[in-house]
Amino acid sequence: MRPLHDLCYMAILAFLLLVLGLCEPNEATSQKPNILLFMADDLGIGEIGCYGNYTIRTPNIDRLALEGVKLTQHISAASVCSPSRSAFLTGRYPIRTGMNGHDNGGKRVLLWNAASGGLPTNETTFAKVLKEQGYSTGIIGKWHLGVNCNSMDYFCHHPLNHGFDFFYGIPFTLVNECEPSRPGEIAVEYKEKLWFDAQVFFITVLTLIANKKWKLIDITWTVIVIFALSGTLFFMYWFIAFAFQPYWNCLFMRNLEIVEQPMDLKTKSGQIIKEAKAFINRNEDKPFLLFVSFLHIHTPHYTTKEFRGRSKHDLYGDNIEEMDWMIGQILESIDHNNLKNNTLIYFTSDHGAYLEGMEGSPHLKGSNGIYRGGKGMGGLEGGIRVPGILRWPGRLPANTVIDKPTSLMDIFPTVTNLGGGMPPKDRIVDGKDLMPLLEGHVLNSGHEFMFHYCAGHLHAVRWHQTSSETIWKVHYISPKFPEGAGACYGLKLCPCSGEKVIYHVPPLLYNLSSDPSEKNPLPSDSELYSKVLPTIQKAIARHNATLHKVPQQLYGLNNAWKPWLQPCCGTFPFCWCNKENDP
């Protein structure tokens, strides 16, 4: 028989173990969660099964919605790429960071890898905050927020200078120029104007030479030579810039090293999956942030042969279904490593679908469902209302729909707080932490007003009137469509200002709660109009008081091709390599 004190000791030990076991926190809350962010490029809210599309198959995205929370009023901060993505990473309106773009010359996004503009180095991204909290941080896919500032090896705007440990992707964006069989899409109108100006210049030089030779005008040969050399250098600069765009813009990087220039589109889907899985596998035992920023479904809608012809919507639908498959492949790594219950997964698009399409094909145009407008159209709902799905088993409810205004900017404070960090206190953060809303602790997101810009022009404002649970939206400027059309056909993007927009005087007021398609504005002489509009006007005044002048990143020379900033895997201008497929 054991001594009494031994039995007492064992009883106390068993009791302590039982208490410790009961008090052990749940796995989903005891550890810092992994964060996996999926962002599609140019995907419309009307192109996903769980948002009402029955002709494009998206089973993996739909499964995320079934197992998590679906947001039905999820709003992008801009209707084009670079401004929207800067807001997503920083939680701040693009106009606060100088990333809002410029309507003149179509410079609303970065146009070159060799431009000096980009996400300012003094901005704080969620990757930077989480890295300080011990997270492994990676981005795979599209960046489109700049590379260099002063020299081709400075990398001030590069992802590795904005908090990411690992980058595998394209620093620019996918464009038609990346696929030789497609017509170009960068600065098409400007290229046509340059070609006309070059012909005028050539004729002018010949005329000057002829007049000088026949002594019809009194001009020195020095003036003629200087004029001819200056013009020739100018047109040679632009010829080199545009003629070799696949080499300048269509390159792939691994961290700071260029691995393909130009890139091989045939291998990209497989390589993105491979790198995403590898990142998850090597970080299975520590918290990680992985941002998978798809090249899909931006033009030229390049799709691997395994998925071509599978959908009912030609190459456009094939491209979406391939992206959905890629998501499923990456999710398999989460499940395989038993990380499902401790991983917050988020899916969205950077803005609405591109409606103007490509090559005039009705099958190569996007759909934003019931919402009017699309990519590039300022404050029209189709350009800024995007899918928003979050899944975290054990923490977020399954198969839940939230119909409250939320924003892509909300991801910044949400993941920052989940990772144990704090949003910066020295600047305005426009995003709101979504967790209280997602978990059902509050009824509203905290977004009373949202401001919808097109470049630097305020096009629209929405107001969530919580007392009546009504969403009001005022339009001050909107694009001028051709008669009977719903997009700016014949143009690359709708303008933000000038002759091809409508300035609404008085402003148009819609009740989005009952009229989400923005078809029936309230009469401007109605009593309701006179009550709602002044409230929104006061909100604009308060918002304007918080704005300060900042360096504009996408204006003028900041968004011009600078050869000395050109990323090059050889000796400029001999920039070509394929290290990924080199044994």
Coordinates of C-alpha atoms in Angstrom, one line a residue:
M1 CA 0.0 0.0 0.0
R2 CA 1.3 3.5 -1.0
P3 CA 1.9 6.0 1.8
L4 CA -0.8 8.4 2.4
H5 CA 1.3 11.5 1.5
D6 CA 2.1 9.9 -2.0
L7 CA -1.6 9.4 -2.6
C8 CA -2.3 13.0 -1.6
Y9 CA 0.5 14.2 -3.9
M10 CA -0.9 12.2 -6.9
A11 CA -4.4 13.5 -6.2
I12 CA -3.2 17.1 -6.1
L13 CA -1.2 16.6 -9.3
A14 CA -4.1 15.1 -11.1
F15 CA -6.3 18.0 -10.0
L16 CA -3.8 20.5 -11.3
L17 CA -3.5 18.7 -14.6
L18 CA -7.3 18.7 -14.9
V19 CA -7.6 22.4 -14.2
L20 CA -4.8 23.2 -16.7
G21 CA -6.5 21.1 -19.3
L22 CA -9.9 22.8 -18.7
C23 CA -8.2 26.2 -18.9
E24 CA -6.3 25.6 -22.0
P25 CA -7.3 28.1 -24.6
N26 CA -9.0 27.0 -27.8
E27 CA -6.6 26.4 -30.8
A28 CA -8.4 29.1 -32.8
T29 CA -7.8 31.8 -30.2
S30 CA -4.6 30.7 -28.4
Q31 CA -2.2 31.2 -31.2
K32 CA -1.7 34.0 -33.6
P33 CA -3.7 33.0 -36.7
N34 CA -2.2 32.5 -40.1
I35 CA -3.6 34.9 -42.7
L36 CA -4.2 33.9 -46.3
L37 CA -5.4 36.6 -48.6
F38 CA -6.7 35.9 -52.1
M39 CA -7.2 38.8 -54.5
A40 CA -8.4 38.5 -58.1
D41 CA -7.7 41.1 -60.7
D42 CA -10.6 42.7 -62.4
L43 CA -13.1 40.1 -61.2
G44 CA -16.7 41.3 -61.2
I45 CA -19.1 40.5 -58.4
G46 CA -21.5 39.0 -60.9
E47 CA -19.0 36.3 -62.0
I48 CA -19.1 34.0 -58.9
G49 CA -21.5 31.3 -58.1
C50 CA -22.2 32.3 -54.5
Y51 CA -23.0 35.9 -55.7
G52 CA -25.6 34.7 -58.1
N53 CA -23.8 33.5 -61.3
Y54 CA -25.0 30.1 -62.5
T55 CA -23.0 29.8 -65.7
I56 CA -19.4 30.0 -64.4
R57 CA -18.2 27.2 -62.1
T58 CA -16.4 28.5 -58.9
P59 CA -16.8 25.6 -56.4
N60 CA -13.8 26.5 -54.3
I61 CA -14.8 30.2 -53.8
D62 CA -18.4 29.1 -53.2
R63 CA -17.1 26.6 -50.5
L64 CA -15.3 29.4 -48.7
A65 CA -18.6 31.3 -48.6
L66 CA -20.5 28.2 -47.4
E67 CA -18.0 27.7 -44.6
G68 CA -17.6 31.4 -43.7
V69 CA -19.0 34.9 -44.0
K70 CA -20.1 36.5 -47.3
L71 CA -20.1 40.3 -47.5
T72 CA -22.6 41.8 -49.9
Q73 CA -21.6 45.5 -49.7
H74 CA -17.9 45.1 -49.8
I75 CA -16.4 48.3 -51.5
S76 CA -13.1 49.0 -53.1
A77 CA -11.4 52.3 -52.5
A78 CA -10.9 52.8 -56.3
S79 CA -12.1 51.3 -59.5
V80 CA -8.6 50.7 -61.0
C81 CA -5.6 48.7 -59.9
S82 CA -2.8 50.7 -58.3
P83 CA -5.0 53.0 -56.2
S84 CA -7.2 50.2 -55.0
R85 CA -4.2 48.0 -54.0
S86 CA -2.4 50.8 -52.2
A87 CA -5.6 51.4 -50.1
F88 CA -5.9 47.6 -49.4
L89 CA -2.4 47.4 -48.1
T90 CA -2.4 50.6 -46.0
G91 CA -6.1 51.0 -45.0
R92 CA -6.0 54.5 -46.3
Y93 CA -7.8 56.3 -49.2
P94 CA -5.4 56.6 -52.2
I95 CA -5.8 60.4 -52.1
R96 CA -4.1 60.4 -48.7
T97 CA -1.0 58.6 -50.0
G98 CA -0.6 60.2 -53.4
M99 CA -1.7 57.0 -55.2
N100 CA -5.0 58.3 -56.5
G101 CA -3.7 58.8 -60.1
H102 CA -4.2 61.5 -62.7
D103 CA -6.9 61.7 -65.4
N104 CA -4.7 63.6 -67.9
G105 CA -3.1 61.1 -70.3
G106 CA -4.8 58.1 -68.6
K107 CA -2.2 57.9 -65.8
R108 CA -4.5 56.5 -63.3
V109 CA -2.3 53.5 -62.6
L110 CA 1.4 52.9 -62.9
L111 CA 2.3 52.4 -66.6
W112 CA 5.9 51.2 -66.3
N113 CA 8.2 49.1 -64.1
A114 CA 10.8 51.8 -64.8
A115 CA 8.6 54.6 -63.4
S116 CA 9.8 56.3 -60.2
G117 CA 6.4 56.5 -58.7
G118 CA 4.9 53.9 -56.3
L119 CA 3.7 53.2 -52.8
P120 CA 5.5 55.8 -50.7
T121 CA 8.2 54.4 -48.3
N122 CA 6.7 56.2 -45.4
E123 CA 3.4 54.3 -45.7
T124 CA 2.7 51.4 -43.3
T125 CA 1.4 48.2 -44.8
F126 CA -0.2 45.3 -42.8
A127 CA 2.7 43.2 -43.9
K128 CA 5.1 45.6 -42.2
V129 CA 3.2 45.5 -39.0
L130 CA 2.8 41.7 -38.9
K131 CA 6.5 41.2 -39.8
E132 CA 7.3 43.2 -36.6
Q133 CA 5.0 40.7 -34.7
G134 CA 7.0 37.7 -35.8
Y135 CA 5.1 36.7 -38.9
S136 CA 6.6 35.3 -42.1
T137 CA 5.2 37.5 -44.8
G138 CA 4.9 36.7 -48.5
I139 CA 3.3 38.0 -51.6
I140 CA 2.9 35.8 -54.8
G141 CA 1.5 37.3 -58.0
K142 CA 0.8 40.9 -59.0
W143 CA 2.2 43.9 -57.2
H144 CA 1.7 47.0 -59.4
L145 CA 2.8 49.5 -56.8
G146 CA 6.2 50.4 -58.1
V147 CA 9.8 49.1 -58.0
N148 CA 12.6 51.8 -57.9
C149 CA 13.0 55.5 -57.1
N150 CA 16.5 56.7 -58.0
S151 CA 18.4 53.7 -59.5
M152 CA 17.6 50.3 -60.9
D153 CA 18.9 48.6 -57.7
Y154 CA 17.3 50.9 -55.1
F155 CA 14.0 49.0 -54.8
C156 CA 12.3 51.6 -52.7
H157 CA 8.8 50.6 -53.8
H158 CA 9.4 46.9 -54.0
P159 CA 7.4 44.5 -51.8
L160 CA 10.5 43.6 -49.8
N161 CA 10.7 47.3 -48.7
H162 CA 7.1 47.2 -47.6
G163 CA 7.1 44.4 -45.1
F164 CA 7.2 41.3 -47.2
D165 CA 9.9 38.7 -46.6
F166 CA 9.2 36.9 -49.8
F167 CA 8.1 38.0 -53.3
Y168 CA 7.5 35.8 -56.3
G169 CA 5.6 37.6 -59.0
I170 CA 5.2 40.4 -61.5
P171 CA 6.0 43.9 -60.2
F172 CA 3.8 45.3 -62.8
T173 CA 0.5 43.9 -64.0
L174 CA -0.6 41.5 -66.8
V175 CA -1.4 43.4 -70.0
N176 CA -2.0 42.4 -73.6
E177 CA 1.6 43.3 -74.5
C178 CA 2.7 40.2 -72.4
E179 CA 1.1 37.9 -75.0
P180 CA 2.5 38.5 -78.5
S181 CA -0.7 37.5 -80.3
R182 CA -2.7 40.2 -78.7
P183 CA -3.0 43.9 -79.7
G184 CA -1.4 46.4 -77.4
E185 CA -3.4 48.1 -74.7
I186 CA -0.9 50.5 -73.0
A187 CA -1.3 54.2 -74.1
V188 CA -2.9 53.2 -77.4
E189 CA -4.2 56.7 -78.1
Y190 CA -0.9 58.3 -77.2
K191 CA 1.0 55.9 -79.5
E192 CA -1.3 56.8 -82.4
K193 CA -0.7 60.5 -81.7
L194 CA 3.1 59.9 -81.5
W195 CA 3.0 58.2 -84.9
F196 CA 1.2 61.1 -86.5
D197 CA 3.6 63.6 -84.8
A198 CA 6.6 61.7 -86.0
Q199 CA 5.4 61.9 -89.6
V200 CA 4.8 65.6 -89.3
F201 CA 8.2 66.0 -87.8
F202 CA 9.9 64.0 -90.6
I203 CA 8.1 66.1 -93.3
T204 CA 9.1 69.3 -91.5
V205 CA 12.8 68.4 -91.4
L206 CA 12.7 67.6 -95.1
T207 CA 11.0 70.8 -95.8
L208 CA 13.5 72.8 -93.8
I209 CA 16.4 71.1 -95.6
A210 CA 14.8 71.8 -99.0
N211 CA 14.1 75.4 -98.3
K212 CA 17.7 75.9 -96.9
K213 CA 19.2 74.3 -100.0
W214 CA 17.1 76.5 -102.4
K215 CA 17.6 79.5 -100.1
L216 CA 13.9 80.1 -99.7
I217 CA 14.3 80.8 -96.0
D218 CA 17.0 82.4 -93.9
I219 CA 17.9 79.7 -91.3
T220 CA 21.2 78.3 -90.3
W221 CA 22.2 74.7 -90.6
T222 CA 23.0 74.7 -86.9
V223 CA 19.3 75.4 -86.1
I224 CA 18.2 72.7 -88.5
V225 CA 20.6 70.1 -87.1
I226 CA 19.7 70.9 -83.5
F227 CA 16.0 70.6 -84.3
A228 CA 16.4 67.4 -86.2
L229 CA 18.6 65.8 -83.5
S230 CA 16.2 66.8 -80.7
G231 CA 13.2 65.5 -82.4
T232 CA 14.9 62.3 -83.4
L233 CA 16.0 61.6 -79.9
F234 CA 12.5 62.3 -78.6
F235 CA 10.8 59.9 -81.0
M236 CA 13.6 57.3 -80.6
Y237 CA 13.0 57.4 -76.8
W238 CA 9.3 56.6 -77.2
F239 CA 9.9 54.0 -80.0
I240 CA 12.2 52.1 -77.7
A241 CA 9.8 52.4 -74.7
F242 CA 6.8 51.1 -76.6
A243 CA 8.4 48.7 -79.1
F244 CA 10.0 46.6 -76.3
Q245 CA 7.3 46.7 -73.7
P246 CA 7.2 42.9 -73.2
Y247 CA 10.8 43.2 -72.0
W248 CA 10.3 46.3 -69.9
N249 CA 7.0 45.4 -68.2
C250 CA 6.4 41.7 -68.6
L251 CA 9.0 40.3 -66.2
F252 CA 8.9 38.0 -63.2
M253 CA 10.9 38.3 -60.0
R254 CA 11.9 36.1 -57.1
N255 CA 12.5 38.6 -54.3
L256 CA 15.0 41.1 -55.8
E257 CA 16.1 38.9 -58.7
I258 CA 14.6 38.8 -62.1
V259 CA 14.0 35.2 -63.1
E260 CA 12.0 35.7 -66.4
Q261 CA 12.2 38.6 -68.8
P262 CA 9.9 38.5 -70.7
M263 CA 7.8 36.0 -68.7
D264 CA 6.4 32.8 -70.0
L265 CA 2.7 32.9 -69.4
K266 CA 2.2 29.2 -70.1
T267 CA 3.9 28.3 -66.8
K268 CA 2.6 31.0 -64.5
S269 CA -0.5 29.3 -63.0
G270 CA 1.5 26.2 -62.1
Q271 CA 4.4 28.2 -60.6
I272 CA 2.1 30.4 -58.5
I273 CA 0.5 27.3 -57.0
K274 CA 3.9 25.7 -56.4
E275 CA 5.3 28.7 -54.7
A276 CA 2.2 29.3 -52.6
K277 CA 2.2 25.7 -51.4
A278 CA 5.9 25.8 -50.6
F279 CA 5.5 29.0 -48.6
I280 CA 2.7 27.4 -46.5
N281 CA 4.7 24.2 -46.0
R282 CA 7.9 25.9 -44.8
N283 CA 5.9 28.1 -42.4
E284 CA 3.5 25.5 -41.0
D285 CA 5.0 25.8 -37.5
K286 CA 5.0 29.6 -37.3
P287 CA 2.4 32.3 -38.0
F288 CA 2.4 33.5 -41.6
L289 CA 0.8 36.1 -43.8
L290 CA 0.5 35.0 -47.5
F291 CA -1.0 37.4 -50.0
V292 CA -1.8 35.5 -53.3
S293 CA -2.5 38.3 -55.8
F294 CA -3.7 36.5 -58.9
L295 CA -2.9 37.6 -62.5
H296 CA -6.3 36.3 -63.4
I297 CA -8.6 37.7 -64.8
H298 CA -6.9 40.7 -66.3
T299 CA -6.5 41.0 -70.0
P300 CA -5.3 39.1 -72.1
H301 CA -7.1 36.4 -70.0
Y302 CA -4.3 34.0 -70.6
T303 CA -5.5 30.5 -69.7
T304 CA -3.6 27.2 -69.7
K305 CA -4.6 24.7 -72.3
E306 CA -6.1 22.4 -69.7
F307 CA -8.9 24.9 -69.0
R308 CA -9.5 26.3 -72.4
G309 CA -12.9 25.7 -73.8
R310 CA -14.3 24.4 -70.5
S311 CA -16.6 27.2 -69.6
K312 CA -19.7 28.7 -71.3
H313 CA -18.1 32.1 -71.6
D314 CA -15.1 31.5 -73.9
L315 CA -11.7 32.5 -72.7
Y316 CA -13.1 34.9 -70.0
G317 CA -15.0 32.2 -68.2
D318 CA -12.1 29.7 -68.7
N319 CA -9.8 32.1 -66.9
I320 CA -12.1 32.5 -63.9
E321 CA -12.6 28.7 -63.6
E322 CA -8.8 28.2 -63.7
M323 CA -8.4 30.8 -60.9
D324 CA -11.0 29.0 -58.8
W325 CA -9.1 25.7 -59.3
M326 CA -5.8 27.4 -58.2
I327 CA -7.5 28.5 -55.0
G328 CA -8.6 24.9 -54.4
Q329 CA -5.0 23.7 -54.9
I330 CA -3.7 26.2 -52.4
L331 CA -6.4 25.4 -49.9
E332 CA -5.3 21.7 -50.0
S333 CA -2.0 22.8 -48.4
I334 CA -3.9 24.5 -45.6
D335 CA -5.8 21.3 -45.0
H336 CA -2.8 19.0 -45.5
N337 CA -0.8 20.8 -42.8
N338 CA -3.8 20.9 -40.4
L339 CA -3.9 24.7 -40.4
K340 CA -7.6 25.1 -41.3
N341 CA -8.8 26.0 -37.8
N342 CA -6.1 28.5 -37.2
T343 CA -6.1 30.3 -40.6
L344 CA -8.2 33.3 -41.6
I345 CA -8.8 33.1 -45.3
Y346 CA -10.1 36.1 -47.3
F347 CA -11.1 36.4 -50.9
T348 CA -11.9 39.5 -52.9
S349 CA -11.2 41.4 -56.2
D350 CA -9.3 44.7 -56.5
H351 CA -12.3 46.4 -58.2
G352 CA -15.2 45.6 -60.6
A353 CA -15.1 43.8 -63.9
Y354 CA -13.8 45.4 -67.1
L355 CA -16.8 46.1 -69.3
E356 CA -15.3 47.6 -72.4
G357 CA -13.8 44.2 -73.2
M358 CA -11.2 43.1 -75.7
E359 CA -11.1 42.8 -79.5
G360 CA -14.9 43.6 -79.6
S361 CA -15.8 40.1 -78.5
P362 CA -19.0 39.8 -76.4
H363 CA -17.4 36.9 -74.6
L364 CA -14.4 38.8 -73.4
K365 CA -16.2 41.3 -71.2
G366 CA -16.9 41.2 -67.5
S367 CA -20.1 41.2 -65.6
N368 CA -21.0 43.1 -62.4
G369 CA -24.4 41.5 -62.0
I370 CA -27.2 44.0 -61.3
Y371 CA -24.8 46.8 -60.6
R372 CA -24.3 49.7 -63.0
G373 CA -20.8 50.4 -64.4
G374 CA -17.5 48.7 -64.1
K375 CA -13.7 49.1 -63.9
G376 CA -12.5 52.7 -64.2
M377 CA -15.9 54.2 -63.7
G378 CA -15.4 56.3 -60.5
G379 CA -18.3 55.9 -58.1
L380 CA -20.6 53.7 -60.1
E381 CA -21.5 50.6 -58.0
G382 CA -20.3 48.1 -60.6
G383 CA -16.8 49.5 -60.5
I384 CA -16.3 49.3 -56.7
R385 CA -18.7 46.7 -55.3
V386 CA -16.6 43.5 -55.0
P387 CA -16.8 40.0 -53.5
G388 CA -15.7 39.7 -49.9
I389 CA -15.5 36.3 -48.2
L390 CA -13.9 35.4 -44.9
R391 CA -13.5 31.9 -43.4
W392 CA -12.1 31.0 -40.0
P393 CA -13.6 27.8 -38.6
G394 CA -14.3 28.0 -34.9
R395 CA -14.1 31.7 -34.9
L396 CA -16.4 33.0 -37.6
P397 CA -19.9 31.6 -38.2
A398 CA -20.4 29.5 -41.3
N399 CA -22.8 30.2 -44.1
T400 CA -23.5 33.7 -43.0
V401 CA -24.3 36.8 -45.0
I402 CA -23.6 40.4 -43.9
D403 CA -25.3 43.2 -45.8
K404 CA -23.5 46.1 -44.2
P405 CA -21.1 48.5 -45.9
T406 CA -17.5 47.3 -45.6
S407 CA -14.3 48.1 -47.4
L408 CA -11.1 46.5 -48.7
M409 CA -9.4 49.0 -46.5
D410 CA -10.8 47.1 -43.5
I411 CA -8.4 44.3 -44.0
F412 CA -5.5 46.5 -42.7
P413 CA -6.8 47.0 -39.2
T414 CA -8.4 43.6 -39.1
V415 CA -5.3 41.5 -39.7
T416 CA -3.1 44.0 -37.9
N417 CA -5.1 43.6 -34.7
L418 CA -5.4 39.8 -35.1
G419 CA -1.6 39.5 -35.4
G420 CA -1.0 41.5 -32.2
G421 CA 0.1 44.7 -33.8
M422 CA -1.4 48.2 -33.8
P423 CA -2.3 50.5 -36.6
P424 CA -0.1 53.6 -36.7
K425 CA -1.2 56.5 -34.6
D426 CA 0.4 59.3 -36.5
R427 CA -2.0 59.1 -39.5
I428 CA -5.6 58.6 -40.4
V429 CA -6.5 54.9 -41.1
D430 CA -9.8 54.8 -42.9
G431 CA -10.4 51.0 -42.6
K432 CA -12.3 49.5 -39.7
D433 CA -11.6 46.3 -37.8
L434 CA -14.1 43.8 -39.2
M435 CA -13.9 41.2 -36.4
P436 CA -16.6 42.6 -34.1
L437 CA -19.0 42.7 -37.1
L438 CA -18.1 39.3 -38.3
E439 CA -18.4 37.7 -34.9
G440 CA -21.8 39.3 -34.3
H441 CA -20.7 41.6 -31.4
V442 CA -21.8 44.8 -33.3
L443 CA -24.5 45.4 -35.9
N444 CA -22.6 47.8 -38.1
S445 CA -19.0 48.1 -39.4
G446 CA -18.4 51.7 -38.4
H447 CA -18.4 53.1 -41.9
E448 CA -21.0 55.8 -41.8
F449 CA -19.7 57.6 -44.9
M450 CA -17.6 56.3 -47.8
F451 CA -16.0 58.5 -50.4
H452 CA -15.6 57.3 -54.0
Y453 CA -12.9 59.0 -56.1
C454 CA -12.0 58.8 -59.7
A455 CA -8.3 59.9 -59.8
G456 CA -8.4 63.1 -57.7
H457 CA -12.1 63.9 -58.4
L458 CA -14.8 63.0 -55.9
H459 CA -17.5 61.3 -57.9
A460 CA -19.8 59.9 -55.3
V461 CA -20.5 59.5 -51.6
R462 CA -22.5 56.9 -49.7
W463 CA -24.1 57.3 -46.3
H464 CA -25.2 54.4 -44.1
Q465 CA -28.1 56.0 -42.1
T466 CA -28.2 53.5 -39.2
S467 CA -31.3 55.0 -37.7
S468 CA -33.3 53.7 -40.7
E469 CA -30.9 51.1 -42.0
T470 CA -30.8 52.9 -45.3
I471 CA -27.9 53.3 -47.7
W472 CA -27.9 56.6 -49.5
K473 CA -25.6 57.4 -52.4
V474 CA -25.0 60.8 -54.0
H475 CA -23.4 61.1 -57.5
Y476 CA -21.6 64.4 -58.3
I477 CA -19.9 63.2 -61.5
S478 CA -20.4 60.1 -63.6
P479 CA -19.1 58.9 -67.0
K480 CA -21.0 59.9 -70.2
F481 CA -21.8 56.7 -72.1
P482 CA -22.6 56.5 -75.8
E483 CA -26.4 56.4 -76.3
G484 CA -27.9 53.1 -75.2
A485 CA -24.6 51.8 -73.9
G486 CA -23.5 50.9 -70.3
A487 CA -19.8 51.5 -70.8
C488 CA -17.3 53.8 -72.5
Y489 CA -17.0 51.6 -75.7
G490 CA -14.2 52.8 -77.9
L491 CA -12.1 54.0 -75.0
K492 CA -9.6 52.1 -72.8
L493 CA -11.3 53.5 -69.7
C494 CA -14.0 56.1 -68.9
P495 CA -12.5 59.5 -68.1
C496 CA -12.8 61.0 -64.6
S497 CA -13.3 64.6 -65.8
G498 CA -13.7 66.8 -68.9
E499 CA -16.1 66.6 -71.7
K500 CA -16.8 62.9 -71.5
V501 CA -18.3 63.0 -68.0
I502 CA -21.6 64.4 -66.7
Y503 CA -21.4 66.9 -63.8
H504 CA -24.7 66.5 -62.0
V505 CA -26.2 69.8 -60.9
P506 CA -28.1 69.2 -58.7
P507 CA -26.4 65.9 -57.6
L508 CA -28.2 62.6 -58.1
L509 CA -29.4 60.9 -55.0
Y510 CA -30.2 57.1 -54.9
N511 CA -31.6 54.9 -52.2
L512 CA -29.3 51.9 -52.6
S513 CA -31.3 49.8 -50.2
S514 CA -34.2 49.7 -52.6
D515 CA -32.5 50.6 -55.8
P516 CA -29.0 48.9 -55.8
S517 CA -28.8 49.2 -59.6
E518 CA -28.9 53.0 -59.4
K519 CA -31.7 53.4 -61.9
N520 CA -34.1 55.8 -60.2
P521 CA -32.7 58.9 -58.5
L522 CA -34.9 60.7 -56.0
P523 CA -36.5 63.9 -57.3
S524 CA -34.3 66.9 -56.3
D525 CA -37.4 68.8 -55.1
S526 CA -38.5 66.1 -52.8
E527 CA -38.5 66.5 -49.0
L528 CA -36.4 63.5 -48.5
Y529 CA -33.7 64.8 -50.9
S530 CA -33.6 68.1 -49.0
K531 CA -33.0 66.2 -45.7
V532 CA -30.4 63.7 -46.9
L533 CA -28.2 65.9 -49.2
P534 CA -27.1 68.4 -46.5
T535 CA -26.0 65.6 -44.2
I536 CA -23.7 64.2 -46.9
Q537 CA -22.4 67.7 -47.8
K538 CA -21.3 68.2 -44.2
A539 CA -19.6 64.8 -44.2
I540 CA -17.7 65.9 -47.3
A541 CA -16.6 69.1 -45.6
R542 CA -15.3 67.1 -42.6
H543 CA -13.5 64.6 -44.9
N544 CA -11.9 67.4 -46.9
A545 CA -10.6 69.0 -43.7
T546 CA -8.6 65.8 -43.1
L547 CA -6.8 65.8 -46.5
H548 CA -3.4 67.2 -46.9
K549 CA -1.1 67.8 -49.9
V550 CA 1.2 64.9 -50.6
P551 CA 3.6 64.0 -53.4
Q552 CA 1.7 62.6 -56.3
Q553 CA 3.1 59.2 -57.3
L554 CA 1.3 58.7 -60.6
Y555 CA 1.6 62.2 -62.1
G556 CA 4.0 63.5 -64.8
L557 CA 7.5 62.2 -64.8
N558 CA 6.8 59.9 -61.8
N559 CA 4.8 57.8 -64.2
A560 CA 7.1 58.0 -67.2
W561 CA 9.6 55.3 -68.5
K562 CA 13.0 56.1 -67.2
P563 CA 15.6 53.8 -68.7
W564 CA 18.0 54.2 -65.8
L565 CA 15.3 52.7 -63.5
Q566 CA 14.5 49.7 -65.8
P567 CA 14.8 46.3 -64.0
C568 CA 17.0 44.3 -66.2
C569 CA 18.4 40.7 -65.8
G570 CA 21.2 41.5 -68.2
T571 CA 23.1 44.7 -69.2
F572 CA 20.6 47.3 -70.3
P573 CA 19.1 47.3 -72.9
F574 CA 19.8 43.6 -73.4
C575 CA 17.3 42.4 -70.9
W576 CA 16.2 38.9 -71.4
C577 CA 16.5 35.7 -69.4
N578 CA 14.6 32.6 -68.2
K579 CA 16.2 31.3 -65.0
E580 CA 13.1 29.4 -63.9
N581 CA 13.4 26.9 -66.8
D582 CA 17.2 26.9 -66.9
P583 CA 18.5 23.5 -65.7

